[in-house]
Amino acid sequence: MTDPAGHGGHSGPVRRSVTLFVDQARGQVAALERAVADAGPGDADAALGAARGLAHTLAGAAGSMGFPDLGRLAAALEILLEGASTHGPSRRVWAQIRVLAHRVVGRVEALSVDDSSLVTGPGPAPPPAPLAPGLPGARVLVAWGGTGTVEAGSSVAERLALYGWKVRLVADTTTADEGLTAQTGVKPDLVVVDLDALPEGVATLTRLTGPDGPWSGVPWCGAAAQPSAALRMRVVAAGAAGLLSVPLTADAVVDRHADLREGGHEEAVRVLVLEGEPTLANLWRWILEGAGALVDVVDGPDAVPFGGSDDPDEGIWDAVLLAAPDASDGAATLAMALRRDPGLAAVGLVLLVPSPDLGPVASTLARGGDAVMTAPVEPDLLAATVLGQAARAQAARRRAGREGGGPVLLRGTLERRLAYRMGRARALDMPLSVGWLGPGDTEAGGAVEDWAAADRGLARLLRERVRPNDLLGRGPGDGLVVGLPAVTDADAATLLATVRDAFAGLVPDTPLAVGWAGLTDPDAPADETAAGLIARARFRARA
């Protein structure tokens, strides 16, 4: 019989190996505690060397035995101890050593054989990223509860179908967790629960979408007619993607799911670290790079490489970690100066101070939304704080330059971003296509009336079909433009044909003109601008 962890007949030896490691690790951290205690700020080279050797051994063994978190923590301690041996342990370094050593000891004391990934088996693989834009297939919405507004045949369900969605309505308010999954028969793309009819739905969806649930990772929303502030807090605290209004509308569902898709799109995070202590600078770099960030480290403000990114709509950094070496306001004042710099206005700041007694400048930064942390710090907390500030900065950039804060880029912003992607496509000898979609001529040859409503539906259709890194913006002639890097003209034509067909059902009797153009077209000028490429796509639509 195969064990549930997938190790078959080898589960016994694996468990014995992990058990032996846990026992040995507890002996190692006892020796580590003694070595750190002996390695005071004075002359303690031998003790520092012993502690570093123990941390090195523990870091390597913990990872191979299925305890990666412990391995990373021990590796961080090793980096500190190595720097302390080379440069001497300053007061700040010594304080950080003590904190990490204490955390390593506590983590080892709490080890359980059953927590090892060698015993439990690997977690689920992440879903593959979309390689090309196109018809999303049938996204599935599960609507659970008593509104009845999205039942089969309803106007909401019919409109969702035009966007490419299928609806599964579960109206039985007594449905158990397993029954809810069985009734739908599929893993949904989004779940909406009517909290007016089913207040217990929060707990149920938390279980279903949790790490061990059948819908692990599936986003869900509550729905309520007049939600209270307490209900909103409860829903968000449970991990929901917010609240929708009752009765549901198809447009609200599509918009919320598109927001979640874009928010889940991973961008490279770029962080600047200002740290004058070489040992700590190496530690901060290691922690943040381990969390997936691209890190620049400088030892002071004079070394900051001011300048822009190649992309005109991206800053050179997403977050700045600024370490204050003492209790003076110097670092906080520098942080305030960085905050006033126009090039860093949207950058998230994290100020690392040596004392929880904040000065007036640091307090001002904290009230303004910047993060202020007290050293020494936990590695995981530091990484989460810096990445959180970076995510906030990236979200602010995504919202900038858009019509009403929505998904459609303003024309100038679109052309700047498209020009940047055209340059990259030419440098890499890659295709890039642009589509223009706008109001066509009526049968009488006149203009389309009330194009604004049709335009909103068209934007939703395009948003459903493009990738998060594609461009969607305003073009000339009241049209919408999509920029599709690494997409050939033929693939662009196929994509736009599906949009045109869906638009005909969504906004009947409204003519839509569609055209496309690409960098690889035989008639494309070698030095064509973004505006010129868009104009060629529009000309083809009008031809």
Coordinates of C-alpha atoms in Angstrom, one line a residue, residues 2-476:
T2 CA 1.4 3.4 -0.9
D3 CA 1.6 6.0 1.8
P4 CA -0.3 9.2 1.3
A5 CA 2.9 11.3 1.1
G6 CA 3.8 9.4 -2.1
H7 CA 6.9 7.7 -0.8
G8 CA 5.5 4.2 -1.0
G9 CA 7.6 1.6 0.8
H10 CA 10.3 4.1 1.6
S11 CA 8.1 6.0 4.1
G12 CA 9.7 4.2 7.1
P13 CA 13.3 5.0 6.3
V14 CA 12.3 8.6 5.4
R15 CA 10.6 9.1 8.7
R16 CA 13.5 7.6 10.6
S17 CA 15.9 9.9 8.9
V18 CA 13.8 13.0 9.7
T19 CA 13.4 11.8 13.3
L20 CA 17.2 11.5 13.6
F21 CA 17.7 15.0 12.2
V22 CA 15.3 16.5 14.6
D23 CA 17.1 14.9 17.6
Q24 CA 20.5 16.0 16.3
A25 CA 19.3 19.5 15.6
R26 CA 18.2 19.9 19.2
G27 CA 21.7 19.0 20.3
Q28 CA 23.2 21.4 17.7
V29 CA 21.2 24.4 18.8
A30 CA 22.1 23.8 22.4
A31 CA 25.8 24.1 21.3
L32 CA 24.9 27.1 19.2
E33 CA 23.3 28.9 22.2
R34 CA 26.5 28.3 24.2
A35 CA 28.7 29.5 21.3
V36 CA 26.7 32.7 20.8
A37 CA 26.7 33.3 24.6
D38 CA 30.5 33.0 24.6
A39 CA 30.9 35.3 21.5
G40 CA 30.3 38.6 23.1
P41 CA 31.1 41.9 21.4
G42 CA 34.7 41.6 22.5
D43 CA 37.5 39.3 21.2
A44 CA 35.6 36.0 20.6
D45 CA 36.9 34.7 17.2
A46 CA 36.8 31.1 18.3
A47 CA 33.3 31.2 19.6
L48 CA 32.1 33.1 16.5
G49 CA 33.7 30.5 14.3
A50 CA 32.1 27.7 16.2
A51 CA 28.7 29.3 16.0
R52 CA 29.1 29.9 12.3
G53 CA 30.0 26.3 11.7
L54 CA 26.9 25.1 13.6
A55 CA 24.6 27.5 11.7
H56 CA 26.1 26.3 8.4
T57 CA 25.5 22.7 9.2
L58 CA 22.0 23.3 10.4
A59 CA 21.1 25.4 7.4
G60 CA 22.2 22.7 4.9
A61 CA 20.6 19.8 6.8
A62 CA 17.3 21.5 7.6
G63 CA 16.6 22.1 3.9
S64 CA 17.5 18.6 2.8
M65 CA 15.3 17.1 5.6
G66 CA 12.2 19.0 4.5
F67 CA 12.3 22.1 6.8
P68 CA 13.1 24.9 4.4
D69 CA 11.9 27.7 6.7
L70 CA 14.4 26.6 9.4
G71 CA 17.1 26.3 6.7
R72 CA 16.6 29.8 5.6
L73 CA 16.6 31.2 9.1
A74 CA 19.8 29.3 10.0
A75 CA 21.4 30.5 6.7
A76 CA 20.6 34.1 7.7
L77 CA 22.3 33.6 11.0
E78 CA 25.3 32.1 9.2
I79 CA 25.6 35.2 7.0
L80 CA 25.6 37.4 10.1
L81 CA 28.2 35.3 11.9
E82 CA 30.4 35.2 8.8
G83 CA 30.2 39.0 8.5
A84 CA 30.9 39.4 12.2
S85 CA 34.0 37.2 11.9
T86 CA 35.3 39.3 9.0
H87 CA 34.3 42.9 10.1
G88 CA 33.8 42.4 13.8
P89 CA 30.4 42.4 15.5
S90 CA 29.2 45.9 15.9
R91 CA 26.4 46.7 18.4
R92 CA 23.7 46.5 15.7
V93 CA 25.1 43.3 14.3
W94 CA 25.4 41.7 17.7
A95 CA 21.7 42.5 18.5
Q96 CA 20.6 40.9 15.2
I97 CA 22.7 37.8 15.9
R98 CA 21.1 37.3 19.3
V99 CA 17.6 37.7 17.8
L100 CA 18.2 35.2 15.0
A101 CA 20.0 32.7 17.3
H102 CA 17.0 32.8 19.6
R103 CA 14.6 32.3 16.7
V104 CA 16.6 29.3 15.4
V105 CA 16.6 27.7 18.9
G106 CA 12.8 28.2 19.2
R107 CA 12.2 26.9 15.7
V108 CA 14.2 23.7 16.4
E109 CA 12.5 23.1 19.7
A110 CA 9.1 23.3 18.0
L111 CA 10.1 20.9 15.2
S112 CA 7.8 18.0 14.4
V113 CA 8.6 15.1 12.2
D114 CA 5.1 15.4 10.6
D115 CA 5.9 19.0 9.5
S116 CA 8.7 17.8 7.2
S117 CA 7.9 18.0 3.5
L118 CA 9.7 14.7 3.0
V119 CA 6.9 13.2 5.2
T120 CA 3.9 15.2 4.0
G121 CA 4.9 15.4 0.3
P122 CA 5.2 18.4 -1.9
G123 CA 2.4 21.0 -2.2
P124 CA 0.3 21.5 -5.3
A125 CA 2.1 23.0 -8.3
P126 CA 1.1 26.5 -9.3
P127 CA -1.0 26.9 -12.4
P128 CA 0.9 27.7 -15.6
A129 CA 1.0 31.3 -16.7
P130 CA -0.8 32.1 -19.9
L131 CA 1.5 32.0 -22.9
A132 CA -0.8 33.8 -25.3
P133 CA -4.0 35.9 -25.2
G134 CA -7.2 34.3 -26.5
L135 CA -10.6 33.0 -25.6
P136 CA -10.4 32.2 -21.8
G137 CA -12.6 29.2 -22.3
A138 CA -15.6 28.8 -20.0
R139 CA -14.9 30.4 -16.7
V140 CA -17.1 29.1 -14.0
L141 CA -18.9 31.1 -11.3
V142 CA -20.5 29.3 -8.4
A143 CA -23.3 31.4 -6.9
W144 CA -24.2 30.0 -3.5
G145 CA -27.3 31.1 -1.6
G146 CA -30.7 32.5 -1.9
T147 CA -30.6 35.5 -4.3
G148 CA -31.6 33.6 -7.3
T149 CA -30.4 36.4 -9.5
V150 CA -27.9 34.3 -11.5
E151 CA -30.0 31.2 -12.1
A152 CA -30.0 29.5 -15.4
G153 CA -31.8 31.5 -18.1
S154 CA -31.7 34.7 -16.1
S155 CA -30.4 37.9 -17.8
V156 CA -27.4 37.9 -15.5
A157 CA -26.4 34.3 -16.5
E158 CA -27.0 35.1 -20.2
R159 CA -24.8 38.2 -20.0
L160 CA -22.1 36.3 -18.2
A161 CA -22.2 33.7 -21.0
L162 CA -21.5 36.4 -23.5
Y163 CA -18.3 37.2 -21.5
G164 CA -17.4 33.5 -21.6
W165 CA -18.7 32.4 -18.2
K166 CA -20.8 29.5 -17.0
V167 CA -22.9 29.7 -13.9
R168 CA -23.5 27.0 -11.3
L169 CA -26.2 28.0 -8.8
V170 CA -26.3 26.2 -5.5
A171 CA -29.5 27.4 -3.7
D172 CA -29.7 24.7 -1.0
T173 CA -28.8 26.6 2.2
T174 CA -28.2 23.3 4.1
T175 CA -25.5 22.1 1.7
A176 CA -22.4 20.7 3.5
D177 CA -18.9 21.5 2.4
E178 CA -18.6 18.2 0.4
G179 CA -22.0 18.6 -1.1
L180 CA -21.3 22.1 -2.4
T181 CA -18.3 20.7 -4.3
A182 CA -20.3 17.7 -5.6
Q183 CA -23.2 19.8 -6.8
T184 CA -21.0 22.0 -9.0
G185 CA -18.9 19.2 -10.3
V186 CA -15.9 21.5 -11.2
K187 CA -13.3 23.7 -9.6
P188 CA -14.7 27.3 -10.1
D189 CA -12.9 30.4 -11.1
L190 CA -14.8 32.5 -8.7
V191 CA -17.3 31.8 -5.9
V192 CA -19.9 34.3 -4.6
V193 CA -21.9 33.5 -1.4
D194 CA -25.0 35.4 -0.4
L195 CA -24.2 36.3 3.2
D196 CA -27.7 37.7 3.8
A197 CA -29.1 34.2 3.3
L198 CA -26.0 32.2 4.4
P199 CA -24.1 34.0 7.2
E200 CA -22.2 30.7 7.8
G201 CA -20.9 30.9 4.3
V202 CA -17.7 32.7 5.5
A203 CA -16.6 29.8 7.5
T204 CA -17.5 27.3 4.8
L205 CA -15.7 29.1 2.0
T206 CA -12.7 29.6 4.2
R207 CA -12.4 25.8 4.6
L208 CA -13.2 25.1 0.9
T209 CA -10.6 27.5 -0.4
G210 CA -8.0 26.9 2.2
P211 CA -4.7 25.0 1.6
D212 CA -6.3 21.6 2.3
G213 CA -9.7 22.4 0.7
P214 CA -11.0 21.1 -2.7
W215 CA -11.0 24.6 -4.0
S216 CA -7.6 25.6 -2.7
G217 CA -6.6 29.0 -4.1
V218 CA -10.0 29.8 -5.6
P219 CA -11.0 33.4 -5.0
W220 CA -14.4 34.1 -3.4
C221 CA -16.5 37.1 -2.6
G222 CA -19.3 37.7 -0.2
A223 CA -22.5 39.4 -1.4
A224 CA -24.9 41.4 0.7
A225 CA -27.6 44.1 0.1
Q226 CA -26.5 46.4 3.0
P227 CA -23.3 45.1 4.5
S228 CA -22.2 46.5 7.8
A229 CA -18.6 47.6 8.6
A230 CA -18.3 44.6 10.9
L231 CA -19.3 42.2 8.1
R232 CA -16.8 43.8 5.7
M233 CA -14.0 43.3 8.2
R234 CA -15.0 39.7 8.9
V235 CA -15.1 38.9 5.2
V236 CA -11.7 40.4 4.4
A237 CA -10.1 38.9 7.5
A238 CA -11.3 35.5 6.3
G239 CA -9.4 35.9 3.0
A240 CA -12.2 36.9 0.7
A241 CA -11.8 39.1 -2.3
G242 CA -14.2 41.6 -0.9
L243 CA -18.0 42.1 -1.1
L244 CA -20.3 42.5 -4.0
S245 CA -23.7 44.1 -3.9
V246 CA -27.0 42.2 -4.1
P247 CA -28.6 41.7 -6.6
L248 CA -25.5 40.6 -8.5
T249 CA -24.7 42.0 -12.0
A250 CA -22.7 40.3 -14.7
D251 CA -20.5 43.3 -15.1
A252 CA -19.6 43.4 -11.4
V253 CA -18.6 39.7 -11.5
V254 CA -16.4 40.1 -14.6
D255 CA -14.8 43.3 -13.3
R256 CA -14.0 41.8 -9.9
H257 CA -12.4 38.7 -11.5
A258 CA -10.3 40.8 -13.9
D259 CA -9.1 42.9 -11.0
L260 CA -8.0 39.7 -9.2
R261 CA -6.3 38.4 -12.2
E262 CA -4.3 41.6 -12.7
G263 CA -3.5 41.8 -9.0
G264 CA -2.2 38.3 -9.0
H265 CA 0.2 39.0 -11.9
E266 CA 3.7 38.9 -10.6
E267 CA 6.0 41.7 -11.4
A268 CA 9.7 41.8 -10.6
V269 CA 10.1 43.7 -7.3
R270 CA 13.1 46.1 -7.2
V271 CA 14.4 47.3 -3.9
L272 CA 17.1 49.8 -2.9
V273 CA 18.8 49.1 0.4
L274 CA 20.6 52.0 2.1
E275 CA 22.8 50.4 4.8
G276 CA 26.2 51.5 5.9
E277 CA 27.0 48.3 7.9
P278 CA 28.5 45.7 5.5
T279 CA 27.4 42.7 7.5
L280 CA 23.8 43.9 7.8
A281 CA 23.8 45.0 4.2
N282 CA 24.6 41.4 3.1
L283 CA 21.9 40.1 5.4
W284 CA 19.2 42.5 4.0
R285 CA 20.2 41.6 0.5
W286 CA 20.0 37.9 1.2
I287 CA 16.6 38.1 2.9
L288 CA 15.1 40.2 0.1
E289 CA 16.6 38.2 -2.8
G290 CA 15.4 35.1 -1.1
A291 CA 11.9 36.6 -1.2
G292 CA 12.2 37.1 -5.0
A293 CA 13.3 40.8 -5.1
L294 CA 15.9 42.4 -7.3
V295 CA 18.1 44.3 -4.8
D296 CA 20.6 47.2 -5.1
V297 CA 22.6 48.0 -2.0
V298 CA 24.4 51.3 -1.3
D299 CA 26.1 52.5 1.8
G300 CA 24.8 56.0 1.9
P301 CA 22.7 58.7 0.1
D302 CA 25.7 59.9 -1.9
A303 CA 25.9 56.5 -3.6
V304 CA 22.2 56.3 -4.6
P305 CA 22.0 55.7 -8.4
F306 CA 19.4 58.2 -9.2
G307 CA 17.9 57.8 -12.6
G308 CA 14.9 56.3 -14.4
S309 CA 14.1 52.9 -15.7
D310 CA 14.2 52.2 -19.4
D311 CA 10.4 51.9 -19.2
P312 CA 9.1 55.5 -19.0
D313 CA 6.2 54.4 -16.9
E314 CA 8.2 52.5 -14.3
G315 CA 10.3 53.8 -11.5
I316 CA 13.8 52.5 -10.9
W317 CA 12.7 51.0 -7.6
D318 CA 9.5 49.8 -6.0
A319 CA 10.6 50.1 -2.4
V320 CA 13.5 51.6 -0.4
L321 CA 14.8 50.0 2.8
L322 CA 16.6 52.7 4.8
A323 CA 18.5 51.6 7.9
A324 CA 19.1 54.2 10.7
P325 CA 22.4 53.4 12.4
D326 CA 21.5 55.3 15.6
A327 CA 18.7 57.0 17.4
S328 CA 19.2 60.4 15.6
D329 CA 16.7 61.7 13.1
G330 CA 19.3 61.6 10.3
A331 CA 18.0 58.6 8.5
A332 CA 14.4 59.6 9.0
T333 CA 15.2 63.1 7.6
L334 CA 16.8 61.4 4.6
A335 CA 13.7 59.3 4.2
M336 CA 11.6 62.4 4.1
A337 CA 13.9 63.9 1.5
L338 CA 13.5 60.8 -0.6
R339 CA 9.8 61.0 -0.2
R340 CA 9.8 64.6 -1.6
D341 CA 11.8 63.6 -4.6
P342 CA 9.4 63.5 -7.6
G343 CA 11.1 60.4 -9.0
L344 CA 10.4 58.5 -5.8
A345 CA 6.9 59.8 -5.1
A346 CA 5.3 56.4 -5.7
V347 CA 8.1 54.3 -4.0
G348 CA 7.3 52.4 -0.8
L349 CA 9.6 53.3 2.1
V350 CA 10.6 51.1 4.9
L351 CA 12.6 52.9 7.7
L352 CA 14.5 50.6 10.0
V353 CA 15.1 52.4 13.3
P354 CA 17.0 51.2 16.5
S355 CA 14.4 52.3 19.0
P356 CA 10.6 52.1 19.1
D357 CA 10.6 55.7 20.4
L358 CA 10.0 57.4 17.1
G359 CA 11.2 60.9 16.5
P360 CA 8.8 63.4 14.9
V361 CA 10.0 62.8 11.4
A362 CA 9.7 59.1 11.6
S363 CA 6.2 59.5 13.1
T364 CA 5.2 61.6 10.2
L365 CA 6.5 59.0 7.7
A366 CA 4.5 56.3 9.6
R367 CA 1.3 58.3 9.5
G368 CA 1.8 58.9 5.7
G369 CA 1.7 55.1 5.0
D370 CA 5.4 54.4 5.0
A371 CA 6.6 51.5 7.2
V372 CA 8.7 52.1 10.3
M373 CA 10.3 49.0 11.9
T374 CA 12.4 48.5 15.0
A375 CA 15.7 46.7 14.7
P376 CA 16.7 44.0 15.2
V377 CA 14.1 42.4 13.0
E378 CA 12.6 39.0 12.0
P379 CA 13.7 38.1 8.5
D380 CA 10.2 37.0 7.4
L381 CA 8.6 40.1 8.8
L382 CA 11.2 42.3 7.1
A383 CA 10.6 40.6 3.7
A384 CA 6.8 40.8 4.1
T385 CA 6.9 44.5 5.0
V386 CA 9.3 45.5 2.1
L387 CA 7.4 43.4 -0.4
G388 CA 4.1 44.8 0.9
Q389 CA 5.3 48.4 0.3
A390 CA 6.6 47.4 -3.1
A391 CA 3.2 45.9 -4.0
R392 CA 1.5 49.1 -2.9
A393 CA 3.8 51.1 -5.2
Q394 CA 3.2 48.8 -8.1
A395 CA -0.5 49.0 -7.7
A396 CA -0.3 52.8 -7.6
R397 CA 1.6 52.7 -10.9
R398 CA -0.9 50.4 -12.5
R399 CA -3.7 52.8 -11.5
A400 CA -1.9 55.9 -12.9
G401 CA -2.6 57.1 -16.4
R402 CA -6.0 55.3 -16.7
E403 CA -9.4 56.6 -17.6
G404 CA -11.2 57.1 -14.3
G405 CA -8.8 54.7 -12.5
G406 CA -10.3 51.8 -14.6
P407 CA -8.5 49.3 -16.9
V408 CA -8.2 51.5 -20.0
L409 CA -5.0 53.5 -20.3
L410 CA -5.1 57.1 -21.4
R411 CA -3.9 57.6 -25.0
G412 CA -0.6 59.2 -24.1
T413 CA 0.2 56.6 -21.5
L414 CA -0.7 53.8 -24.0
E415 CA 1.6 55.2 -26.7
R416 CA 4.5 55.6 -24.3
R417 CA 4.2 52.0 -23.0
L418 CA 3.6 50.7 -26.5
A419 CA 6.7 52.5 -27.8
Y420 CA 8.8 50.9 -25.1
R421 CA 7.5 47.4 -26.0
M422 CA 8.1 48.0 -29.7
G423 CA 11.7 48.9 -28.9
R424 CA 12.2 45.7 -27.0
A425 CA 10.5 43.6 -29.7
R426 CA 12.8 45.0 -32.4
A427 CA 15.9 44.4 -30.2
L428 CA 14.9 40.8 -29.6
D429 CA 13.6 40.3 -33.2
M430 CA 10.1 39.3 -31.8
P431 CA 6.7 40.0 -33.2
L432 CA 4.3 42.5 -31.8
S433 CA 0.8 43.3 -33.0
V434 CA -1.7 46.0 -32.3
G435 CA -5.5 45.9 -32.7
W436 CA -7.8 48.8 -33.0
L437 CA -11.5 48.3 -32.3
G438 CA -14.0 51.1 -32.5
P439 CA -17.4 52.3 -33.7
G440 CA -18.3 51.2 -37.2
D441 CA -20.7 52.8 -39.6
T442 CA -24.4 52.1 -39.3
E443 CA -26.4 50.7 -42.2
A444 CA -27.4 54.3 -42.9
G445 CA -23.8 55.4 -42.9
G446 CA -24.1 57.4 -39.8
A447 CA -22.3 57.3 -36.4
V448 CA -23.3 54.8 -33.7
E449 CA -25.5 56.3 -31.0
D450 CA -24.6 55.8 -27.3
W451 CA -21.2 54.3 -28.1
A452 CA -20.2 54.9 -24.5
A453 CA -22.2 52.0 -23.2
A454 CA -20.9 49.7 -26.0
D455 CA -17.4 50.9 -25.3
R456 CA -17.6 49.7 -21.6
G457 CA -18.7 46.3 -22.7
L458 CA -16.0 46.1 -25.3
A459 CA -13.4 47.0 -22.7
R460 CA -14.6 44.1 -20.5
L461 CA -14.4 41.7 -23.4
L462 CA -10.9 42.7 -24.3
R463 CA -9.8 42.6 -20.6
E464 CA -11.1 39.0 -20.4
R465 CA -9.0 37.9 -23.3
V466 CA -5.6 39.7 -23.0
R467 CA -2.8 38.7 -20.7
P468 CA -2.0 40.9 -17.6
N469 CA 1.1 42.3 -19.3
D470 CA -0.6 43.2 -22.6
L471 CA -1.8 46.8 -23.1
L472 CA -5.4 48.0 -23.3
G473 CA -5.9 51.7 -23.9
R474 CA -7.6 54.5 -25.6
G475 CA -6.9 55.0 -29.3
P476 CA -8.0 57.6 -31.9

